């Protein structure tokens, strides 16, 4: 898939007539840079941002880190009472568009937005990125601001009237993880499209090079907004990379709907500096590589599954009102595991630590030349399953053999969400218990070793209050799904948490209300569509319970014919991990690996050697090995 990268360094394409200029292929390698979230949460100021950019320009730019991105809420006033889901603290212009908080971004005063900051960032040889939320803010909706018609430079009018925020905001589709912040806009009406256009044209005028569009993907999927924003960006003269977030419950099938419209998209929830978060990336990343999504076609270039920022070095806490104040909680081996996986899975590398306090260990890790070479230029990247692990038995201190196989992995099922185009979602059927009690159950044939057949109860209609009546129309033919008969607890597709089989027994249900997250529609083909995200419910098999142990391996080819082989010990016991040279040829396109002799260099231990048969290394708990092999 990514072999083409080397031959298509310059890639010409057809763009609409007004900008027929040949451009470089966008995101031809995984984008690399720095994002303010892990170290500043939302609190960063212009001074702190520019200071950081200066350091990035001097120390990280030579290693390809070129994007500097301001993460969320740059438009929120940093005053008493303001926080991440506060309401009414945002600075908006007369058209309801967020503009930088002048208290934190003084150069924005006088209607300049981010243009001064972008200019300075560009003068440092870097590119400037911003985080934006879905649709329109609740604050603009409440103020019922007019909408800017960018073609006319005046208020948008149609059918003899001025359209306003309340005509386009979809209040029932508020961002599920920031419900007092933003809501989707109705892209079926021209006024809704005019509003989105007015946002992105302004970002382009400011000199923005990268947009991270949040609360539009994963459980928050909004294909309509993604498609329209992509179209606006495609028609701009200025190349702006398009990045999607968050990545809760993302499957390759879901990503295929939008990957061609964007340049990167998250495939997991937020990653922080816990071992559990690092481990949670292994399965999903394997699935995306197996689906050939790494470096697939994207917006005017390529697209990359994004494993999220690297929370290494000096950090803050999620959702906090504080800047950087603590060290990363991962051990050095765990940090190497993270960097090795992110590199060999070709994830965008967005460093998240405070660069003003960048320690040497972190610096050397994120600028490791082998990892960066692999990240940009390797191909055939995939999980490699022909490995063996031997660990020391606790009681006898003797080596016992343990083979890693797919079949040996734990098989559990959990309720999850996927795109409705995925046939794996068509497993729900209606079972009548008596005249007015019906269940919706998961297909027996599709379930594996789930303890009980998962069944949900169809809810009876709730009485809607006056205000809620407005939304009743669109809920025709829809239903609530109850945990059990008589209990007013409804299945909630809230992206705040990932549903697991344990939670399915109780935790994913919340008191029934007219919240789009809780409204479902059963379709004749056996799928269950959620009204909030348009995603469908499915029972996913949770394969390896990697958190409790296990070994993993990834393989890739280098641009000079070298082979990269990574081993990971995700368990807590010292393990000897081995692979046979003869097995490389089972997955790589290289011929004649049978009988080849491989010279190798393991980059973390510095170990050098040569083998015709077995490659083996003892790994401490939570640590990786990374071999660079030349085989002849
Ligand atoms: C099942 O039906 C729904 C609603 O008509 C549709 O959106 C979905 O694409 C269908 N799924 C499949 C896999 O055909």
XYZ file of C-alpha atoms and ligand atoms in Angstrom:
646
model
C 0.000 0.000 0.000
C 2.549 2.578 1.004
C 5.193 1.387 -1.472
C 3.854 3.995 -3.864
C 4.964 6.779 -1.573
C 8.534 6.540 -2.767
C 7.687 6.656 -6.422
C 4.994 9.292 -6.191
C 6.790 11.976 -4.239
C 5.248 14.468 -6.610
C 1.657 13.794 -7.401
C -0.460 15.965 -9.642
C -4.202 16.044 -9.443
C -7.147 17.897 -10.885
C -8.673 20.630 -8.771
C -11.582 22.936 -9.573
C -10.819 25.448 -12.297
C -10.059 28.393 -10.015
C -6.971 26.779 -8.550
C -5.371 24.641 -11.189
C -1.967 24.695 -9.576
C 0.011 21.512 -9.180
C 0.531 20.817 -5.508
C 2.487 18.364 -3.466
C 0.522 15.350 -2.389
C -0.909 16.137 1.062
C 0.226 14.054 4.036
C 2.391 11.825 1.826
C 3.945 10.545 5.075
C 2.270 10.480 8.534
C 2.023 14.114 9.745
C 4.350 15.006 12.631
C 4.259 17.853 15.118
C 3.267 19.077 18.562
C -0.161 19.602 20.128
C -0.809 21.663 23.263
C -3.442 19.419 24.882
C -1.364 16.956 26.923
C 0.647 19.694 28.592
C -1.764 22.652 28.754
C -5.227 21.107 28.419
C -7.119 24.201 27.189
C -5.274 26.914 29.130
C -2.369 27.813 26.805
C -1.586 31.485 26.085
C -0.053 33.134 23.043
C 3.214 33.684 24.880
C 3.452 30.036 25.962
C 2.487 28.841 22.500
C 5.052 30.967 20.661
C 7.768 30.069 23.177
C 7.016 26.402 22.530
C 6.969 26.917 18.760
C 10.428 28.526 18.899
C 11.848 25.500 20.710
C 10.090 23.096 18.343
C 11.524 24.996 15.389
C 15.060 24.681 16.775
C 15.028 21.197 18.248
C 12.228 19.138 16.683
C 11.742 20.575 13.196
C 15.049 19.014 12.041
C 13.395 15.658 12.883
C 10.264 16.351 10.855
C 8.039 17.754 13.622
C 6.528 20.588 11.589
C 2.940 21.191 12.769
C 2.281 23.154 15.971
C -1.349 22.794 16.973
C -3.401 24.761 19.527
C -5.860 22.307 21.035
C -9.390 23.045 22.177
C -11.148 26.082 23.657
C -8.740 28.785 22.458
C -11.882 30.989 22.323
C -12.819 30.444 25.978
C -12.159 33.244 28.498
C -9.860 32.044 31.234
C -11.710 33.587 34.166
C -13.243 32.423 37.457
C -15.933 29.804 36.801
C -14.711 28.886 33.325
C -13.797 25.246 32.610
C -13.964 22.629 29.865
C -17.773 22.194 29.775
C -18.715 25.660 31.035
C -21.440 27.559 29.210
C -21.311 31.215 28.202
C -17.563 31.914 28.493
C -16.686 31.821 24.800
C -15.622 34.756 22.677
C -17.621 34.810 19.451
C -17.886 37.326 16.637
C -21.083 38.892 15.289
C -21.569 35.835 13.020
C -21.445 33.345 15.884
C -17.912 32.175 15.035
C -15.390 31.443 17.812
C -12.453 33.868 17.893
C -9.327 33.635 20.084
C -9.786 34.754 23.710
C -8.102 38.209 23.668
C -6.985 37.706 27.285
C -4.828 34.745 26.288
C -4.201 35.701 22.626
C -3.578 39.481 22.682
C -2.455 39.624 19.024
C -6.018 38.696 18.024
C -7.389 42.050 19.215
C -8.862 44.176 16.450
C -10.392 41.295 14.497
C -7.047 39.720 13.586
C -7.952 36.244 14.830
C -4.926 33.944 14.656
C -3.269 35.711 11.712
C -0.402 37.218 13.734
C 0.303 33.917 15.474
C 0.223 32.049 12.145
C 2.632 34.586 10.631
C 5.129 34.080 13.452
C 4.793 30.303 13.286
C 5.421 30.410 9.523
C 8.457 32.613 10.000
C 9.905 29.853 12.214
C 9.559 27.407 9.319
C 6.635 25.620 10.982
C 2.985 25.049 10.107
C 0.088 26.238 12.233
C -2.822 24.081 13.357
C -5.974 24.598 15.402
C -8.545 22.371 17.070
C -12.190 23.068 16.294
C -15.411 21.476 17.508
C -18.393 20.223 15.527
C -20.962 22.668 14.154
C -21.998 25.708 16.148
C -21.641 26.716 19.812
C -24.575 26.670 22.209
C -23.610 30.246 22.988
C -24.101 31.358 19.374
C -27.321 29.330 19.240
C -28.672 31.050 22.352
C -27.648 34.466 21.013
C -29.293 33.503 17.706
C -26.539 35.212 15.738
C -26.965 35.864 12.010
C -24.991 33.768 9.524
C -22.316 35.259 7.291
C -22.775 34.831 3.573
C -19.106 34.796 2.529
C -19.902 35.512 -1.123
C -21.745 38.737 -0.249
C -19.976 39.714 2.969
C -23.345 40.270 4.628
C -26.003 38.308 6.492
C -27.261 35.181 4.756
C -30.774 35.620 3.356
C -33.039 33.211 1.588
C -36.734 33.370 0.699
C -36.819 36.973 1.837
C -35.604 36.373 5.379
C -32.408 36.391 7.345
C -31.348 32.951 8.606
C -29.931 32.693 12.092
C -28.188 30.244 14.426
C -31.450 28.783 15.708
C -32.470 27.879 12.161
C -29.423 25.665 11.655
C -28.321 24.405 15.128
C -29.434 20.854 15.983
C -29.792 21.102 19.744
C -30.635 17.414 20.115
C -27.286 16.622 18.533
C -25.145 18.375 21.108
C -21.594 17.033 21.358
C -22.026 14.131 23.779
C -18.793 14.789 25.667
C -19.193 18.588 25.831
C -22.945 19.048 25.894
C -22.823 22.717 26.929
C -20.347 23.552 24.218
C -21.289 22.673 20.654
C -23.960 21.060 18.509
C -24.162 19.867 14.899
C -25.585 22.142 12.241
C -28.134 21.091 9.653
C -26.128 20.644 6.452
C -29.315 19.877 4.509
C -30.092 23.578 4.340
C -27.895 26.103 2.525
C -27.754 28.329 5.628
C -26.117 25.490 7.604
C -23.565 24.993 4.851
C -23.009 28.773 4.665
C -22.195 28.799 8.381
C -19.595 26.002 8.100
C -18.112 27.682 5.025
C -17.798 30.974 6.946
C -15.784 29.160 9.649
C -13.305 27.407 7.386
C -12.765 30.339 5.024
C -11.837 32.377 8.076
C -9.357 29.721 9.233
C -7.768 29.833 5.772
C -7.589 33.658 5.932
C -5.836 33.424 9.274
C -3.164 31.200 7.691
C -4.134 27.922 9.319
C -2.434 24.807 7.834
C -4.050 22.042 9.884
C -7.506 21.575 11.381
C -8.320 18.972 14.020
C -12.102 18.649 13.836
C -13.381 17.189 17.088
C -16.670 15.591 18.110
C -17.410 14.496 14.529
C -15.920 10.969 14.494
C -16.100 7.748 16.488
C -19.258 7.610 18.586
C -19.833 11.241 17.586
C -19.800 10.453 13.865
C -21.241 13.211 11.682
C -20.606 12.168 8.079
C -22.563 15.162 6.745
C -20.296 17.695 8.449
C -17.092 15.817 7.586
C -18.120 15.589 3.920
C -19.001 19.254 3.676
C -15.903 20.523 5.477
C -13.765 18.282 3.282
C -15.348 19.816 0.188
C -14.648 23.342 1.446
C -11.009 22.453 2.190
C -10.595 20.743 -1.184
C -11.568 23.944 -2.974
C -9.265 26.286 -1.058
C -5.998 27.542 -2.526
C -4.329 26.992 0.825
C -3.518 23.364 1.663
C -5.074 22.573 5.042
C -4.636 19.069 6.470
C -7.877 17.646 7.806
C -7.785 15.578 11.008
C -10.739 13.898 12.790
C -11.400 13.143 16.426
C -12.287 11.362 18.688
C -11.774 7.685 17.942
C -14.002 5.889 20.426
C -15.466 2.654 18.916
C -13.937 3.343 15.498
C -13.815 0.319 13.185
C -12.149 0.037 9.753
C -15.633 -0.205 8.203
C -16.581 3.142 9.774
C -13.297 4.763 8.785
C -13.716 3.676 5.158
C -16.715 6.001 4.892
C -14.565 9.070 5.537
C -10.864 8.225 5.097
C -10.855 9.515 1.512
C -12.146 12.886 2.749
C -9.470 13.529 5.392
C -5.741 13.186 6.098
C -5.799 11.561 9.535
C -8.390 10.214 11.931
C -8.234 8.923 15.464
C -8.883 5.227 15.979
C -9.053 5.113 19.783
C -10.327 7.287 22.609
C -7.929 9.778 24.199
C -4.518 8.326 25.014
C -2.951 9.288 28.353
C 0.141 8.109 30.160
C -1.215 4.857 31.579
C -0.128 1.349 30.575
C -3.768 0.425 29.960
C -4.011 3.182 27.335
C -0.827 2.032 25.580
C -2.027 -1.598 25.451
C -5.484 -0.633 24.184
C -3.934 0.437 20.855
C -2.522 -2.950 19.822
C -5.733 -4.673 18.647
C -7.293 -1.717 16.894
C -4.049 -0.820 15.109
C -3.673 -4.417 13.909
C -7.213 -4.285 12.469
C -6.511 -1.050 10.578
C -3.295 -2.362 9.059
C -5.036 -5.613 8.054
C -7.716 -3.500 6.331
C -5.028 -1.648 4.334
C -5.969 1.696 5.877
C -2.417 2.860 6.627
C -1.568 5.508 4.030
C -4.757 4.896 2.033
C -6.147 7.591 -0.259
C -7.073 10.758 1.618
C -8.026 14.377 0.967
C -5.837 15.430 -2.006
C -3.241 12.941 -0.816
C -3.150 10.267 1.863
C -4.860 9.444 5.133
C -3.451 7.915 8.323
C -5.090 6.093 11.249
C -4.060 8.216 14.253
C -3.128 6.611 17.585
C -3.328 10.022 19.332
C -0.725 12.339 20.834
C 2.354 11.133 22.729
C 1.866 12.085 26.401
C 5.562 11.943 27.304
C 7.760 14.293 29.321
C 6.142 17.100 31.342
C 2.329 17.061 31.363
C -1.006 18.211 32.752
C -4.136 16.121 33.481
C -7.139 15.500 31.214
C -9.909 18.087 31.531
C -7.817 20.186 33.911
C -7.688 23.981 34.283
C -3.945 23.803 34.841
C -0.881 23.915 32.646
C 2.043 21.448 32.807
C 2.856 20.377 36.373
C 3.824 16.700 36.505
C 6.007 14.026 34.905
C 4.759 11.246 32.628
C 3.629 8.148 34.555
C 4.908 5.578 32.056
C 8.157 3.742 32.839
C 11.021 4.138 30.338
C 10.218 0.672 28.882
C 6.546 1.553 28.540
C 7.470 4.772 26.743
C 9.666 2.808 24.336
C 6.768 0.408 23.735
C 4.522 3.332 22.869
C 7.017 4.994 20.517
C 7.868 1.680 18.832
C 4.208 0.837 18.151
C 3.341 4.377 16.994
C 6.362 4.324 14.654
C 5.849 0.899 13.086
C 2.056 1.405 12.761
C 2.847 4.663 10.904
C 0.678 6.755 13.210
C 0.988 10.527 12.967
C 3.468 11.548 15.701
C 2.148 14.501 17.660
C 4.272 15.085 20.732
C 2.204 16.293 23.703
C 4.756 17.160 26.429
C 5.903 20.641 27.449
C 8.844 21.351 25.122
C 10.120 24.102 27.441
C 11.013 21.328 29.906
C 12.017 18.654 27.413
C 14.381 16.218 29.178
C 17.091 14.367 27.251
C 15.522 10.911 27.593
C 12.221 12.075 26.114
C 14.018 14.086 23.428
C 16.159 11.108 22.391
C 13.118 8.850 22.322
C 10.950 11.078 20.115
C 13.824 11.889 17.758
C 15.241 8.353 17.498
C 16.353 8.218 13.849
C 15.434 4.540 13.303
C 11.920 5.035 14.671
C 11.394 8.151 12.566
C 12.706 6.425 9.417
C 10.270 3.549 10.020
C 7.409 5.945 10.732
C 7.867 7.909 7.509
C 9.190 5.419 5.013
C 8.504 1.776 5.881
C 5.907 -0.302 4.061
C 4.064 -3.624 4.498
C 3.489 -2.650 8.138
C 1.469 -5.323 9.930
C 1.145 -7.434 13.025
C 3.348 -10.529 12.804
C 1.865 -13.582 14.461
C 4.634 -16.175 13.993
C 6.258 -15.614 17.356
C 6.813 -17.724 20.432
C 7.166 -16.663 24.045
C 8.779 -18.568 26.906
C 8.518 -17.226 30.380
C 10.119 -18.311 33.615
C 7.623 -20.245 35.672
C 7.084 -18.622 39.041
C 7.446 -21.760 41.155
C 10.180 -23.784 39.480
C 12.300 -21.135 37.829
C 12.339 -23.280 34.720
C 11.413 -22.260 31.208
C 7.935 -23.263 30.123
C 6.791 -22.936 26.581
C 3.765 -20.883 25.693
C 2.639 -20.436 22.152
C 0.702 -17.407 21.133
C -2.215 -18.224 18.876
C -5.374 -16.428 17.929
C -7.390 -19.347 19.296
C -5.704 -19.107 22.636
C -6.886 -15.603 23.175
C -9.748 -14.818 25.418
C -13.006 -14.605 23.563
C -15.520 -12.221 25.069
C -18.206 -10.145 23.442
C -19.160 -6.605 24.139
C -21.784 -4.280 22.826
C -20.206 -1.726 20.549
C -21.082 0.627 17.723
C -20.165 0.374 14.070
C -21.231 1.842 10.759
C -24.656 0.617 9.612
C -23.090 -0.459 6.320
C -21.221 -3.159 8.251
C -23.106 -6.472 7.759
C -21.845 -7.475 11.231
C -24.424 -5.047 12.634
C -27.341 -6.977 11.140
C -27.801 -9.409 14.003
C -30.798 -8.086 15.910
C -34.210 -9.666 15.731
C -37.488 -9.034 17.495
C -38.833 -11.675 19.831
C -42.396 -11.304 21.136
C -42.749 -12.407 24.748
C -46.434 -11.621 25.049
C -48.886 -9.251 23.473
C -47.279 -6.006 24.460
C -43.828 -7.007 25.535
C -41.154 -7.434 22.922
C -37.458 -8.087 23.129
C -34.705 -7.319 20.676
C -32.093 -10.068 20.782
C -28.691 -10.658 19.261
C -28.546 -13.506 16.752
C -27.651 -16.852 18.352
C -25.483 -17.781 15.386
C -23.407 -14.635 15.596
C -22.810 -14.885 19.301
C -19.840 -16.901 20.464
C -19.284 -17.816 24.062
C -21.338 -15.042 25.541
C -22.850 -16.328 28.773
C -26.424 -15.366 27.959
C -28.126 -14.346 24.731
C -27.987 -10.569 24.851
C -31.567 -9.258 24.770
C -32.935 -5.782 25.279
C -36.512 -4.804 26.009
C -38.411 -2.474 23.715
C -39.383 0.593 25.705
C -42.908 1.906 25.906
C -43.426 5.437 24.630
C -42.515 8.112 27.093
C -44.733 11.141 27.413
C -42.905 14.147 26.098
C -43.120 17.544 27.744
C -44.046 20.614 25.704
C -40.550 21.596 24.673
C -39.585 18.026 23.917
C -42.555 17.793 21.571
C -40.537 19.704 18.980
C -38.240 16.740 18.611
C -40.971 14.101 18.680
C -41.513 14.339 14.952
C -38.097 12.985 14.101
C -38.420 10.126 16.582
C -41.317 8.520 14.671
C -40.771 4.787 14.506
C -37.958 4.879 17.023
C -37.605 3.260 20.407
C -35.861 3.162 23.718
C -34.047 -0.051 24.621
C -34.403 -1.078 28.235
C -32.163 -3.247 30.367
C -35.148 -5.172 31.684
C -38.892 -4.944 31.671
C -40.276 -2.334 34.010
C -36.936 -0.684 34.744
C -36.763 2.804 33.311
C -33.094 2.499 32.400
C -32.303 2.917 28.740
C -29.356 1.796 26.624
C -27.152 4.823 26.156
C -24.673 5.075 23.268
C -22.735 7.690 25.162
C -19.198 7.950 23.863
C -18.063 8.834 27.354
C -17.311 5.211 27.985
C -16.622 2.146 26.016
C -19.204 -0.586 26.478
C -17.818 -3.880 27.716
C -19.637 -7.060 28.546
C -19.412 -6.173 32.223
C -20.984 -2.782 31.688
C -23.550 -4.278 29.377
C -24.981 -5.935 32.474
C -25.703 -2.579 34.054
C -23.324 0.283 33.486
C -24.327 1.449 30.012
C -27.894 2.187 30.941
C -29.043 5.530 32.223
C -32.477 6.917 33.183
C -34.647 7.113 30.053
C -35.069 10.518 28.485
C -35.509 12.081 25.048
C -31.829 12.213 24.376
C -30.730 11.220 20.878
C -28.084 9.006 22.491
C -30.843 6.795 23.839
C -33.065 6.655 20.773
C -32.749 3.635 18.482
C -34.409 2.463 15.317
C -34.722 -1.205 14.412
C -34.375 -1.852 10.673
C -35.796 -4.771 8.703
C -32.268 -6.013 7.860
C -31.597 -6.581 11.559
C -29.608 -3.449 12.361
C -30.256 -1.051 15.239
C -29.458 2.578 14.396
C -28.660 5.118 17.093
C -30.274 8.524 16.491
C -27.354 10.524 17.823
C -24.501 9.149 15.778
C -26.319 7.222 13.053
C -24.149 4.255 14.075
C -25.457 0.734 14.576
C -25.189 -1.546 17.597
C -23.194 -4.740 17.278
C -21.667 -7.360 19.543
C -17.911 -7.275 19.115
C -15.656 -10.093 20.017
C -12.995 -8.807 22.373
C -10.037 -10.935 21.428
C -6.907 -10.739 23.464
C -7.122 -9.436 26.967
C -3.727 -7.954 26.376
C -3.811 -5.929 29.565
C -3.130 -9.046 31.550
C -0.193 -10.217 29.472
C 0.773 -11.587 26.130
C 3.397 -10.928 23.530
C 2.945 -9.137 20.245
C 5.052 -8.474 17.198
C 4.993 -6.143 14.177
C 6.941 -6.375 10.948
C 7.654 -3.919 8.108
C 10.006 -3.394 5.176
C 12.379 -0.474 4.862
C 13.002 1.594 1.776
C 16.454 0.060 1.269
C 15.178 -3.496 1.559
C 15.861 -3.848 5.283
C 13.333 -5.636 7.496
C 12.049 -4.165 10.745
C 10.798 -6.565 13.390
C 9.384 -5.357 16.706
C 8.595 -7.600 19.692
C 6.459 -6.396 22.592
C 6.139 -8.023 26.006
C 2.803 -6.687 27.247
C 2.860 -9.021 30.231
C 4.375 -8.571 33.669
C 6.802 -11.514 33.529
C 10.206 -11.612 31.902
C 9.715 -13.448 28.598
C 12.011 -14.744 25.870
C 10.381 -13.873 22.539
C 11.494 -15.623 19.338
C 10.759 -15.659 15.617
C 12.094 -17.765 12.749
C 13.748 -16.023 9.820
C 11.994 -18.504 7.502
C 8.610 -17.148 8.630
C 9.273 -13.569 7.444
C 8.663 -14.715 3.874
C 5.167 -15.911 4.807
C 4.014 -12.305 5.161
C 6.545 -10.103 3.334
C 6.755 -9.844 -0.450
C 10.567 -10.401 -0.392
C 11.583 -13.629 -2.024
C 14.328 -16.006 -0.984
C 14.111 -15.473 2.747
C 14.189 -19.248 3.071
C 17.761 -20.117 3.956
C 18.782 -16.466 4.104
C 21.255 -15.215 6.624
C 20.265 -12.027 8.473
C 22.586 -9.502 10.059
C 20.724 -7.673 12.794
C 20.909 -4.737 15.159
C 18.512 -4.446 18.104
C 18.151 -0.743 18.739
C 17.249 -0.631 22.457
C 19.986 -2.993 23.692
C 22.481 -2.203 20.930
C 22.868 -5.969 20.423
C 24.405 -6.977 17.064
C 24.432 -10.424 15.506
C 23.767 -12.688 12.584
C 21.389 -15.647 12.257
C 20.039 -18.051 9.672
C 17.342 -19.447 11.900
C 15.986 -17.966 15.072
C 15.909 -14.442 16.364
C 15.427 -14.372 20.103
C 15.588 -11.865 22.931
C 14.633 -11.730 26.582
C 12.228 -8.892 27.358
C 11.464 -7.308 30.707
C 7.819 -6.589 31.529
C 6.134 -3.963 29.282
C 9.203 -3.585 27.084
C 9.864 -3.778 23.343
C 12.667 -4.939 21.088
C 13.219 -3.482 17.647
C 15.429 -5.355 15.182
C 16.761 -3.868 11.984
C 17.633 -6.811 9.729
C 19.559 -7.160 6.492
C 18.903 -10.595 5.042
C 20.729 -12.168 2.088
C -29.639 -1.995 6.934
O -30.693 -1.048 6.838
C -30.364 0.301 7.157
C -31.643 1.116 7.140
O -32.334 0.932 5.967
C -29.307 0.805 6.188
O -28.934 2.137 6.504
C -28.085 -0.084 6.265
O -27.114 0.319 5.326
C -28.479 -1.564 6.039
N -27.292 -2.377 6.303
C -26.776 -3.254 5.457
C -25.509 -3.936 5.854
O -27.294 -3.499 4.383
